[in-house]
PDB file of C-alpha atoms in Angstrom:
ATOM      1  CA  MET A   1     -10.549  60.293 -47.535  1.00  0.00           C
ATOM      2  CA  ASN A   2     -11.017  62.456 -50.636  1.00  0.00           C
ATOM      3  CA  TRP A   3     -10.745  61.262 -54.243  1.00  0.00           C
ATOM      4  CA  PRO A   4      -7.285  62.694 -55.027  1.00  0.00           C
ATOM      5  CA  ASN A   5      -5.803  60.801 -52.077  1.00  0.00           C
ATOM      6  CA  LYS A   6      -7.603  57.610 -53.117  1.00  0.00           C
ATOM      7  CA  ILE A   7      -6.144  57.957 -56.606  1.00  0.00           C
ATOM      8  CA  THR A   8      -2.664  58.494 -55.151  1.00  0.00           C
ATOM      9  CA  ILE A   9      -3.004  55.357 -53.021  1.00  0.00           C
ATOM     10  CA  PHE A  10      -4.162  53.441 -56.107  1.00  0.00           C
ATOM     11  CA  ARG A  11      -1.016  54.604 -57.919  1.00  0.00           C
ATOM     12  CA  LEU A  12       1.119  53.438 -55.010  1.00  0.00           C
ATOM     13  CA  ILE A  13      -0.569  50.016 -55.058  1.00  0.00           C
ATOM     14  CA  THR A  14       0.171  49.561 -58.768  1.00  0.00           C
ATOM     15  CA  VAL A  15       3.931  49.837 -58.207  1.00  0.00           C
ATOM     16  CA  PRO A  16       4.579  46.401 -56.624  1.00  0.00           C
ATOM     17  CA  LEU A  17       2.306  44.875 -59.275  1.00  0.00           C
ATOM     18  CA  ILE A  18       4.352  46.488 -62.058  1.00  0.00           C
ATOM     19  CA  ILE A  19       7.598  45.346 -60.407  1.00  0.00           C
ATOM     20  CA  ALA A  20       6.335  41.760 -60.096  1.00  0.00           C
ATOM     21  CA  LEU A  21       5.109  41.696 -63.703  1.00  0.00           C
ATOM     22  CA  LEU A  22       8.410  43.004 -65.080  1.00  0.00           C
ATOM     23  CA  ILE A  23      10.454  40.519 -63.061  1.00  0.00           C
ATOM     24  CA  CYS A  24       8.216  37.701 -64.315  1.00  0.00           C
ATOM     25  CA  SER A  25       8.743  38.877 -67.898  1.00  0.00           C
ATOM     26  CA  TYR A  26      12.511  38.663 -67.451  1.00  0.00           C
ATOM     27  CA  TYR A  27      12.507  35.075 -66.203  1.00  0.00           C
ATOM     28  CA  LEU A  28       9.513  33.395 -67.889  1.00  0.00           C
ATOM     29  CA  THR A  29      10.836  32.953 -71.418  1.00  0.00           C
ATOM     30  CA  GLY A  30       8.593  30.269 -72.897  1.00  0.00           C
ATOM     31  CA  ASP A  31       6.678  31.169 -76.064  1.00  0.00           C
ATOM     32  CA  GLN A  32       3.380  30.848 -74.182  1.00  0.00           C
ATOM     33  CA  PHE A  33       4.336  33.996 -72.268  1.00  0.00           C
ATOM     34  CA  PHE A  34       4.768  36.126 -75.411  1.00  0.00           C
ATOM     35  CA  ILE A  35       2.727  37.828 -78.089  1.00  0.00           C
ATOM     36  CA  ILE A  36       4.583  36.872 -81.272  1.00  0.00           C
ATOM     37  CA  LYS A  37       4.093  38.461 -84.695  1.00  0.00           C
ATOM     38  CA  ASN A  38       6.816  38.051 -87.319  1.00  0.00           C
ATOM     39  CA  ASN A  39       9.997  39.429 -85.714  1.00  0.00           C
ATOM     40  CA  TYR A  40       8.107  41.127 -82.864  1.00  0.00           C
ATOM     41  CA  LYS A  41       8.002  39.255 -79.556  1.00  0.00           C
ATOM     42  CA  LEU A  42       6.370  41.118 -76.659  1.00  0.00           C
ATOM     43  CA  PRO A  43       6.195  39.485 -73.199  1.00  0.00           C
ATOM     44  CA  ILE A  44       2.593  39.367 -71.977  1.00  0.00           C
ATOM     45  CA  PHE A  45       3.741  40.373 -68.496  1.00  0.00           C
ATOM     46  CA  THR A  46       5.504  43.439 -69.929  1.00  0.00           C
ATOM     47  CA  LEU A  47       2.374  44.384 -71.876  1.00  0.00           C
ATOM     48  CA  THR A  48       0.289  44.175 -68.701  1.00  0.00           C
ATOM     49  CA  ALA A  49       2.880  46.146 -66.721  1.00  0.00           C
ATOM     50  CA  GLY A  50       2.949  48.802 -69.454  1.00  0.00           C
ATOM     51  CA  ILE A  51      -0.821  49.250 -69.371  1.00  0.00           C
ATOM     52  CA  LEU A  52      -0.702  49.586 -65.580  1.00  0.00           C
ATOM     53  CA  PHE A  53       2.161  52.083 -65.828  1.00  0.00           C
ATOM     54  CA  ILE A  54       0.244  54.273 -68.279  1.00  0.00           C
ATOM     55  CA  ILE A  55      -2.863  54.210 -66.076  1.00  0.00           C
ATOM     56  CA  ALA A  56      -0.762  55.047 -63.004  1.00  0.00           C
ATOM     57  CA  SER A  57       1.017  57.874 -64.861  1.00  0.00           C
ATOM     58  CA  LEU A  58      -2.268  59.400 -66.019  1.00  0.00           C
ATOM     59  CA  SER A  59      -3.622  59.133 -62.484  1.00  0.00           C
ATOM     60  CA  ASP A  60      -0.797  61.434 -61.361  1.00  0.00           C
ATOM     61  CA  PHE A  61      -2.197  64.225 -63.523  1.00  0.00           C
ATOM     62  CA  LEU A  62      -5.782  63.354 -62.588  1.00  0.00           C
ATOM     63  CA  ASP A  63      -5.406  63.552 -58.804  1.00  0.00           C
ATOM     64  CA  GLY A  64      -3.617  66.902 -59.033  1.00  0.00           C
ATOM     65  CA  TYR A  65      -6.274  68.302 -61.355  1.00  0.00           C
ATOM     66  CA  ILE A  66      -9.135  67.218 -59.085  1.00  0.00           C
ATOM     67  CA  ALA A  67      -7.404  68.516 -55.953  1.00  0.00           C
ATOM     68  CA  ARG A  68      -6.833  71.956 -57.482  1.00  0.00           C
ATOM     69  CA  LYS A  69     -10.193  72.236 -59.235  1.00  0.00           C
ATOM     70  CA  TYR A  70     -12.221  71.427 -56.123  1.00  0.00           C
ATOM     71  CA  ASN A  71      -9.759  72.952 -53.642  1.00  0.00           C
ATOM     72  CA  ILE A  72      -9.256  69.730 -51.692  1.00  0.00           C
ATOM     73  CA  VAL A  73      -5.472  69.810 -51.372  1.00  0.00           C
ATOM     74  CA  THR A  74      -4.423  68.133 -48.105  1.00  0.00           C
ATOM     75  CA  ASP A  75      -1.127  67.789 -46.230  1.00  0.00           C
ATOM     76  CA  PHE A  76      -1.477  64.006 -46.546  1.00  0.00           C
ATOM     77  CA  GLY A  77      -1.819  64.309 -50.313  1.00  0.00           C
ATOM     78  CA  LYS A  78       1.124  66.701 -50.608  1.00  0.00           C
ATOM     79  CA  PHE A  79       3.237  64.218 -48.631  1.00  0.00           C
ATOM     80  CA  LEU A  80       2.134  61.003 -50.355  1.00  0.00           C
ATOM     81  CA  ASP A  81       1.851  62.161 -53.982  1.00  0.00           C
ATOM     82  CA  PRO A  82       5.581  62.752 -54.655  1.00  0.00           C
ATOM     83  CA  ILE A  83       6.453  59.512 -52.850  1.00  0.00           C
ATOM     84  CA  ALA A  84       4.083  57.560 -55.100  1.00  0.00           C
ATOM     85  CA  ASP A  85       5.501  59.288 -58.188  1.00  0.00           C
ATOM     86  CA  LYS A  86       9.123  58.537 -57.317  1.00  0.00           C
ATOM     87  CA  PHE A  87       8.337  54.955 -56.290  1.00  0.00           C
ATOM     88  CA  LEU A  88       6.578  54.386 -59.615  1.00  0.00           C
ATOM     89  CA  VAL A  89       9.142  55.973 -61.929  1.00  0.00           C
ATOM     90  CA  ASN A  90      12.336  54.944 -60.134  1.00  0.00           C
ATOM     91  CA  SER A  91      11.235  51.313 -59.859  1.00  0.00           C
ATOM     92  CA  VAL A  92      10.692  51.144 -63.619  1.00  0.00           C
ATOM     93  CA  LEU A  93      13.959  52.981 -64.328  1.00  0.00           C
ATOM     94  CA  ILE A  94      15.932  50.519 -62.205  1.00  0.00           C
ATOM     95  CA  LEU A  95      14.276  47.455 -63.746  1.00  0.00           C
ATOM     96  CA  PHE A  96      14.710  48.776 -67.298  1.00  0.00           C
ATOM     97  CA  ALA A  97      18.393  49.466 -66.608  1.00  0.00           C
ATOM     98  CA  TRP A  98      18.763  45.991 -65.119  1.00  0.00           C
ATOM     99  CA  ASN A  99      17.305  44.488 -68.311  1.00  0.00           C
ATOM    100  CA  GLN A 100      19.504  46.758 -70.489  1.00  0.00           C
ATOM    101  CA  MET A 101      16.473  48.533 -71.983  1.00  0.00           C
ATOM    102  CA  ILE A 102      17.921  51.911 -70.996  1.00  0.00           C
ATOM    103  CA  PRO A 103      21.516  52.901 -70.170  1.00  0.00           C
ATOM    104  CA  VAL A 104      22.424  52.800 -66.484  1.00  0.00           C
ATOM    105  CA  TRP A 105      23.609  56.421 -66.630  1.00  0.00           C
ATOM    106  CA  VAL A 106      20.091  57.535 -67.569  1.00  0.00           C
ATOM    107  CA  THR A 107      18.659  55.922 -64.451  1.00  0.00           C
ATOM    108  CA  LEU A 108      21.405  57.424 -62.291  1.00  0.00           C
ATOM    109  CA  ILE A 109      20.825  60.945 -63.630  1.00  0.00           C
ATOM    110  CA  PHE A 110      17.086  60.806 -62.988  1.00  0.00           C
ATOM    111  CA  ILE A 111      17.447  59.402 -59.469  1.00  0.00           C
ATOM    112  CA  LEU A 112      20.371  61.596 -58.382  1.00  0.00           C
ATOM    113  CA  ARG A 113      18.661  64.713 -59.746  1.00  0.00           C
ATOM    114  CA  ASP A 114      15.558  63.950 -57.666  1.00  0.00           C
ATOM    115  CA  ILE A 115      17.681  63.406 -54.551  1.00  0.00           C
ATOM    116  CA  PHE A 116      19.457  66.722 -55.210  1.00  0.00           C
ATOM    117  CA  VAL A 117      16.204  68.669 -55.672  1.00  0.00           C
ATOM    118  CA  ASP A 118      14.577  67.001 -52.660  1.00  0.00           C
ATOM    119  CA  PHE A 119      17.574  67.995 -50.536  1.00  0.00           C
ATOM    120  CA  ILE A 120      17.267  71.615 -51.683  1.00  0.00           C
ATOM    121  CA  ARG A 121      13.525  71.548 -51.003  1.00  0.00           C
ATOM    122  CA  MET A 122      14.212  70.239 -47.494  1.00  0.00           C
ATOM    123  CA  MET A 123      16.737  73.016 -46.837  1.00  0.00           C
ATOM    124  CA  LEU A 124      14.254  75.619 -48.078  1.00  0.00           C
ATOM    125  CA  ALA A 125      11.570  74.203 -45.788  1.00  0.00           C
ATOM    126  CA  LYS A 126      13.836  74.832 -42.804  1.00  0.00           C
ATOM    127  CA  ASN A 127      13.694  78.498 -43.775  1.00  0.00           C
ATOM    128  CA  ASN A 128       9.914  78.350 -44.291  1.00  0.00           C
ATOM    129  CA  VAL A 129      10.367  78.852 -48.032  1.00  0.00           C
ATOM    130  CA  THR A 130       8.393  76.917 -50.631  1.00  0.00           C
ATOM    131  CA  LEU A 131       9.626  76.814 -54.207  1.00  0.00           C
ATOM    132  CA  ALA A 132       7.198  75.236 -56.653  1.00  0.00           C
ATOM    133  CA  ALA A 133       8.363  73.122 -59.560  1.00  0.00           C
ATOM    134  CA  GLY A 134       8.833  75.146 -62.734  1.00  0.00           C
ATOM    135  CA  ILE A 135       7.909  74.400 -66.328  1.00  0.00           C
ATOM    136  CA  TRP A 136      11.223  72.591 -66.906  1.00  0.00           C
ATOM    137  CA  GLY A 137      10.512  70.100 -64.135  1.00  0.00           C
ATOM    138  CA  LYS A 138       7.056  69.479 -65.575  1.00  0.00           C
ATOM    139  CA  LEU A 139       8.533  68.886 -69.033  1.00  0.00           C
ATOM    140  CA  LYS A 140      10.961  66.432 -67.459  1.00  0.00           C
ATOM    141  CA  THR A 141       8.049  64.498 -65.999  1.00  0.00           C
ATOM    142  CA  VAL A 142       6.089  64.514 -69.269  1.00  0.00           C
ATOM    143  CA  PHE A 143       8.962  63.210 -71.413  1.00  0.00           C
ATOM    144  CA  GLN A 144       9.982  60.745 -68.717  1.00  0.00           C
ATOM    145  CA  MET A 145       6.478  59.263 -68.589  1.00  0.00           C
ATOM    146  CA  ILE A 146       6.112  59.187 -72.393  1.00  0.00           C
ATOM    147  CA  GLY A 147       9.548  57.652 -72.896  1.00  0.00           C
ATOM    148  CA  LEU A 148       9.124  54.927 -70.295  1.00  0.00           C
ATOM    149  CA  SER A 149       5.598  54.138 -71.501  1.00  0.00           C
ATOM    150  CA  LEU A 150       6.875  53.590 -75.062  1.00  0.00           C
ATOM    151  CA  LEU A 151       9.630  51.244 -73.919  1.00  0.00           C
ATOM    152  CA  PHE A 152       7.097  48.818 -72.476  1.00  0.00           C
ATOM    153  CA  PHE A 153       5.988  48.151 -76.060  1.00  0.00           C
ATOM    154  CA  VAL A 154       8.740  49.079 -78.548  1.00  0.00           C
ATOM    155  CA  SER A 155      12.079  48.364 -76.876  1.00  0.00           C
ATOM    156  CA  TYR A 156      14.753  46.908 -79.159  1.00  0.00           C
ATOM    157  CA  LYS A 157      14.527  43.819 -76.922  1.00  0.00           C
ATOM    158  CA  PHE A 158      11.235  42.882 -78.577  1.00  0.00           C
ATOM    159  CA  PHE A 159      12.519  42.907 -82.182  1.00  0.00           C
ATOM    160  CA  ALA A 160      14.684  40.082 -83.493  1.00  0.00           C
ATOM    161  CA  ASP A 161      16.140  42.310 -86.233  1.00  0.00           C
ATOM    162  CA  TYR A 162      17.482  44.889 -83.760  1.00  0.00           C
ATOM    163  CA  PRO A 163      19.431  42.946 -81.123  1.00  0.00           C
ATOM    164  CA  GLN A 164      21.996  45.645 -80.370  1.00  0.00           C
ATOM    165  CA  GLU A 165      21.613  47.743 -77.237  1.00  0.00           C
ATOM    166  CA  TYR A 166      23.196  50.779 -78.907  1.00  0.00           C
ATOM    167  CA  GLY A 167      21.791  50.290 -82.408  1.00  0.00           C
ATOM    168  CA  TRP A 168      19.961  53.083 -84.254  1.00  0.00           C
ATOM    169  CA  PHE A 169      16.514  51.625 -83.556  1.00  0.00           C
ATOM    170  CA  ASN A 170      17.096  51.656 -79.818  1.00  0.00           C
ATOM    171  CA  GLN A 171      18.372  55.233 -79.905  1.00  0.00           C
ATOM    172  CA  VAL A 172      15.237  56.378 -81.737  1.00  0.00           C
ATOM    173  CA  THR A 173      12.950  54.685 -79.218  1.00  0.00           C
ATOM    174  CA  LEU A 174      14.969  56.224 -76.394  1.00  0.00           C
ATOM    175  CA  SER A 175      14.713  59.791 -77.751  1.00  0.00           C
ATOM    176  CA  PRO A 176      11.832  60.851 -75.419  1.00  0.00           C
ATOM    177  CA  VAL A 177      13.833  59.503 -72.471  1.00  0.00           C
ATOM    178  CA  TYR A 178      16.890  61.476 -73.585  1.00  0.00           C
ATOM    179  CA  LEU A 179      14.748  64.622 -73.743  1.00  0.00           C
ATOM    180  CA  GLY A 180      13.623  63.792 -70.212  1.00  0.00           C
ATOM    181  CA  VAL A 181      17.278  63.573 -69.157  1.00  0.00           C
ATOM    182  CA  PHE A 182      17.974  67.004 -70.668  1.00  0.00           C
ATOM    183  CA  PHE A 183      15.038  68.625 -68.884  1.00  0.00           C
ATOM    184  CA  SER A 184      15.940  66.749 -65.696  1.00  0.00           C
ATOM    185  CA  LEU A 185      19.410  68.309 -65.627  1.00  0.00           C
ATOM    186  CA  TYR A 186      18.207  71.733 -66.762  1.00  0.00           C
ATOM    187  CA  SER A 187      15.384  71.862 -64.208  1.00  0.00           C
ATOM    188  CA  GLY A 188      17.747  70.744 -61.442  1.00  0.00           C
ATOM    189  CA  VAL A 189      20.166  73.581 -62.209  1.00  0.00           C
ATOM    190  CA  ASP A 190      17.273  76.044 -62.564  1.00  0.00           C
ATOM    191  CA  TYR A 191      15.862  74.967 -59.196  1.00  0.00           C
ATOM    192  CA  PHE A 192      19.242  75.421 -57.521  1.00  0.00           C
ATOM    193  CA  ILE A 193      19.707  78.908 -59.003  1.00  0.00           C
ATOM    194  CA  LYS A 194      16.279  80.014 -57.799  1.00  0.00           C
ATOM    195  CA  ALA A 195      16.912  78.557 -54.336  1.00  0.00           C
ATOM    196  CA  ALA A 196      20.421  80.020 -54.012  1.00  0.00           C
ATOM    197  CA  PRO A 197      19.367  83.335 -52.374  1.00  0.00           C
ATOM    198  CA  THR A 198      17.810  81.406 -49.497  1.00  0.00           C
ATOM    199  CA  LEU A 199      20.537  78.775 -49.288  1.00  0.00           C
ATOM    200  CA  PHE A 200      23.350  81.352 -49.439  1.00  0.00           C
ATOM    201  CA  PRO A 201      21.874  84.595 -48.039  1.00  0.00           C
ATOM    202  CA  HIS A 202      25.270  86.311 -47.670  1.00  0.00           C
ATOM    203  CA  HIS A 203      25.923  86.240 -51.409  1.00  0.00           C
ATOM    204  CA  LYS A 204      24.429  88.757 -53.804  1.00  0.00           C
ATOM    205  CA  THR A 205      21.914  86.788 -55.852  1.00  0.00           C
ATOM    206  CA  LYS A 206      18.481  87.381 -57.259  1.00  0.00           C
ATOM    207  CA  GLY A 207      15.524  86.480 -55.109  1.00  0.00           C
ATOM    208  CA  ILE A 208      13.086  83.673 -55.710  1.00  0.00           C
ATOM    209  CA  LYS A 209      10.434  84.691 -58.208  1.00  0.00           C
TER     210      LYS A 209
END
């Protein structure tokens, strides 16, 4: 097994650990489970989960870079890598929404957009057409990863002075996530437009570039 695939498997293994740590942070509420400084109260389990999430997110860029640089892209890697990515991100999105750290609609947009794009990709594959992700999809991933990483450490939940879910502080900390939502929707529409000539061959549309 080559190194990119090993890194992908490592990322997949971190997901249940992150899930377990976040669930523990929601239910273990004694002061011994927190880092406390003035009005800042960060669960130790959330801190650990956040560090793991950042490492796992960076590994996504690392395995792709190594695979392309050394020309060791495999069918196994192409199959497993997006599964690991979605498992990682969607698990955190769902748990953050459950704990009211992000709005539920944000989680729904991200997940439904991925289902929509995956369906289009599957339909294209039936026609032996491959459509790579564009710059907008990559920007979605970047802002999504940055936004979620920040929330492990600076969510309004961790500050006694900002207890409101829709207060200004929370909206500022959510701004990278909101940018991710914008690029998620834009990239989904862009992907559909580029795939339309193959999906609807009887209509006059521009070909895939």
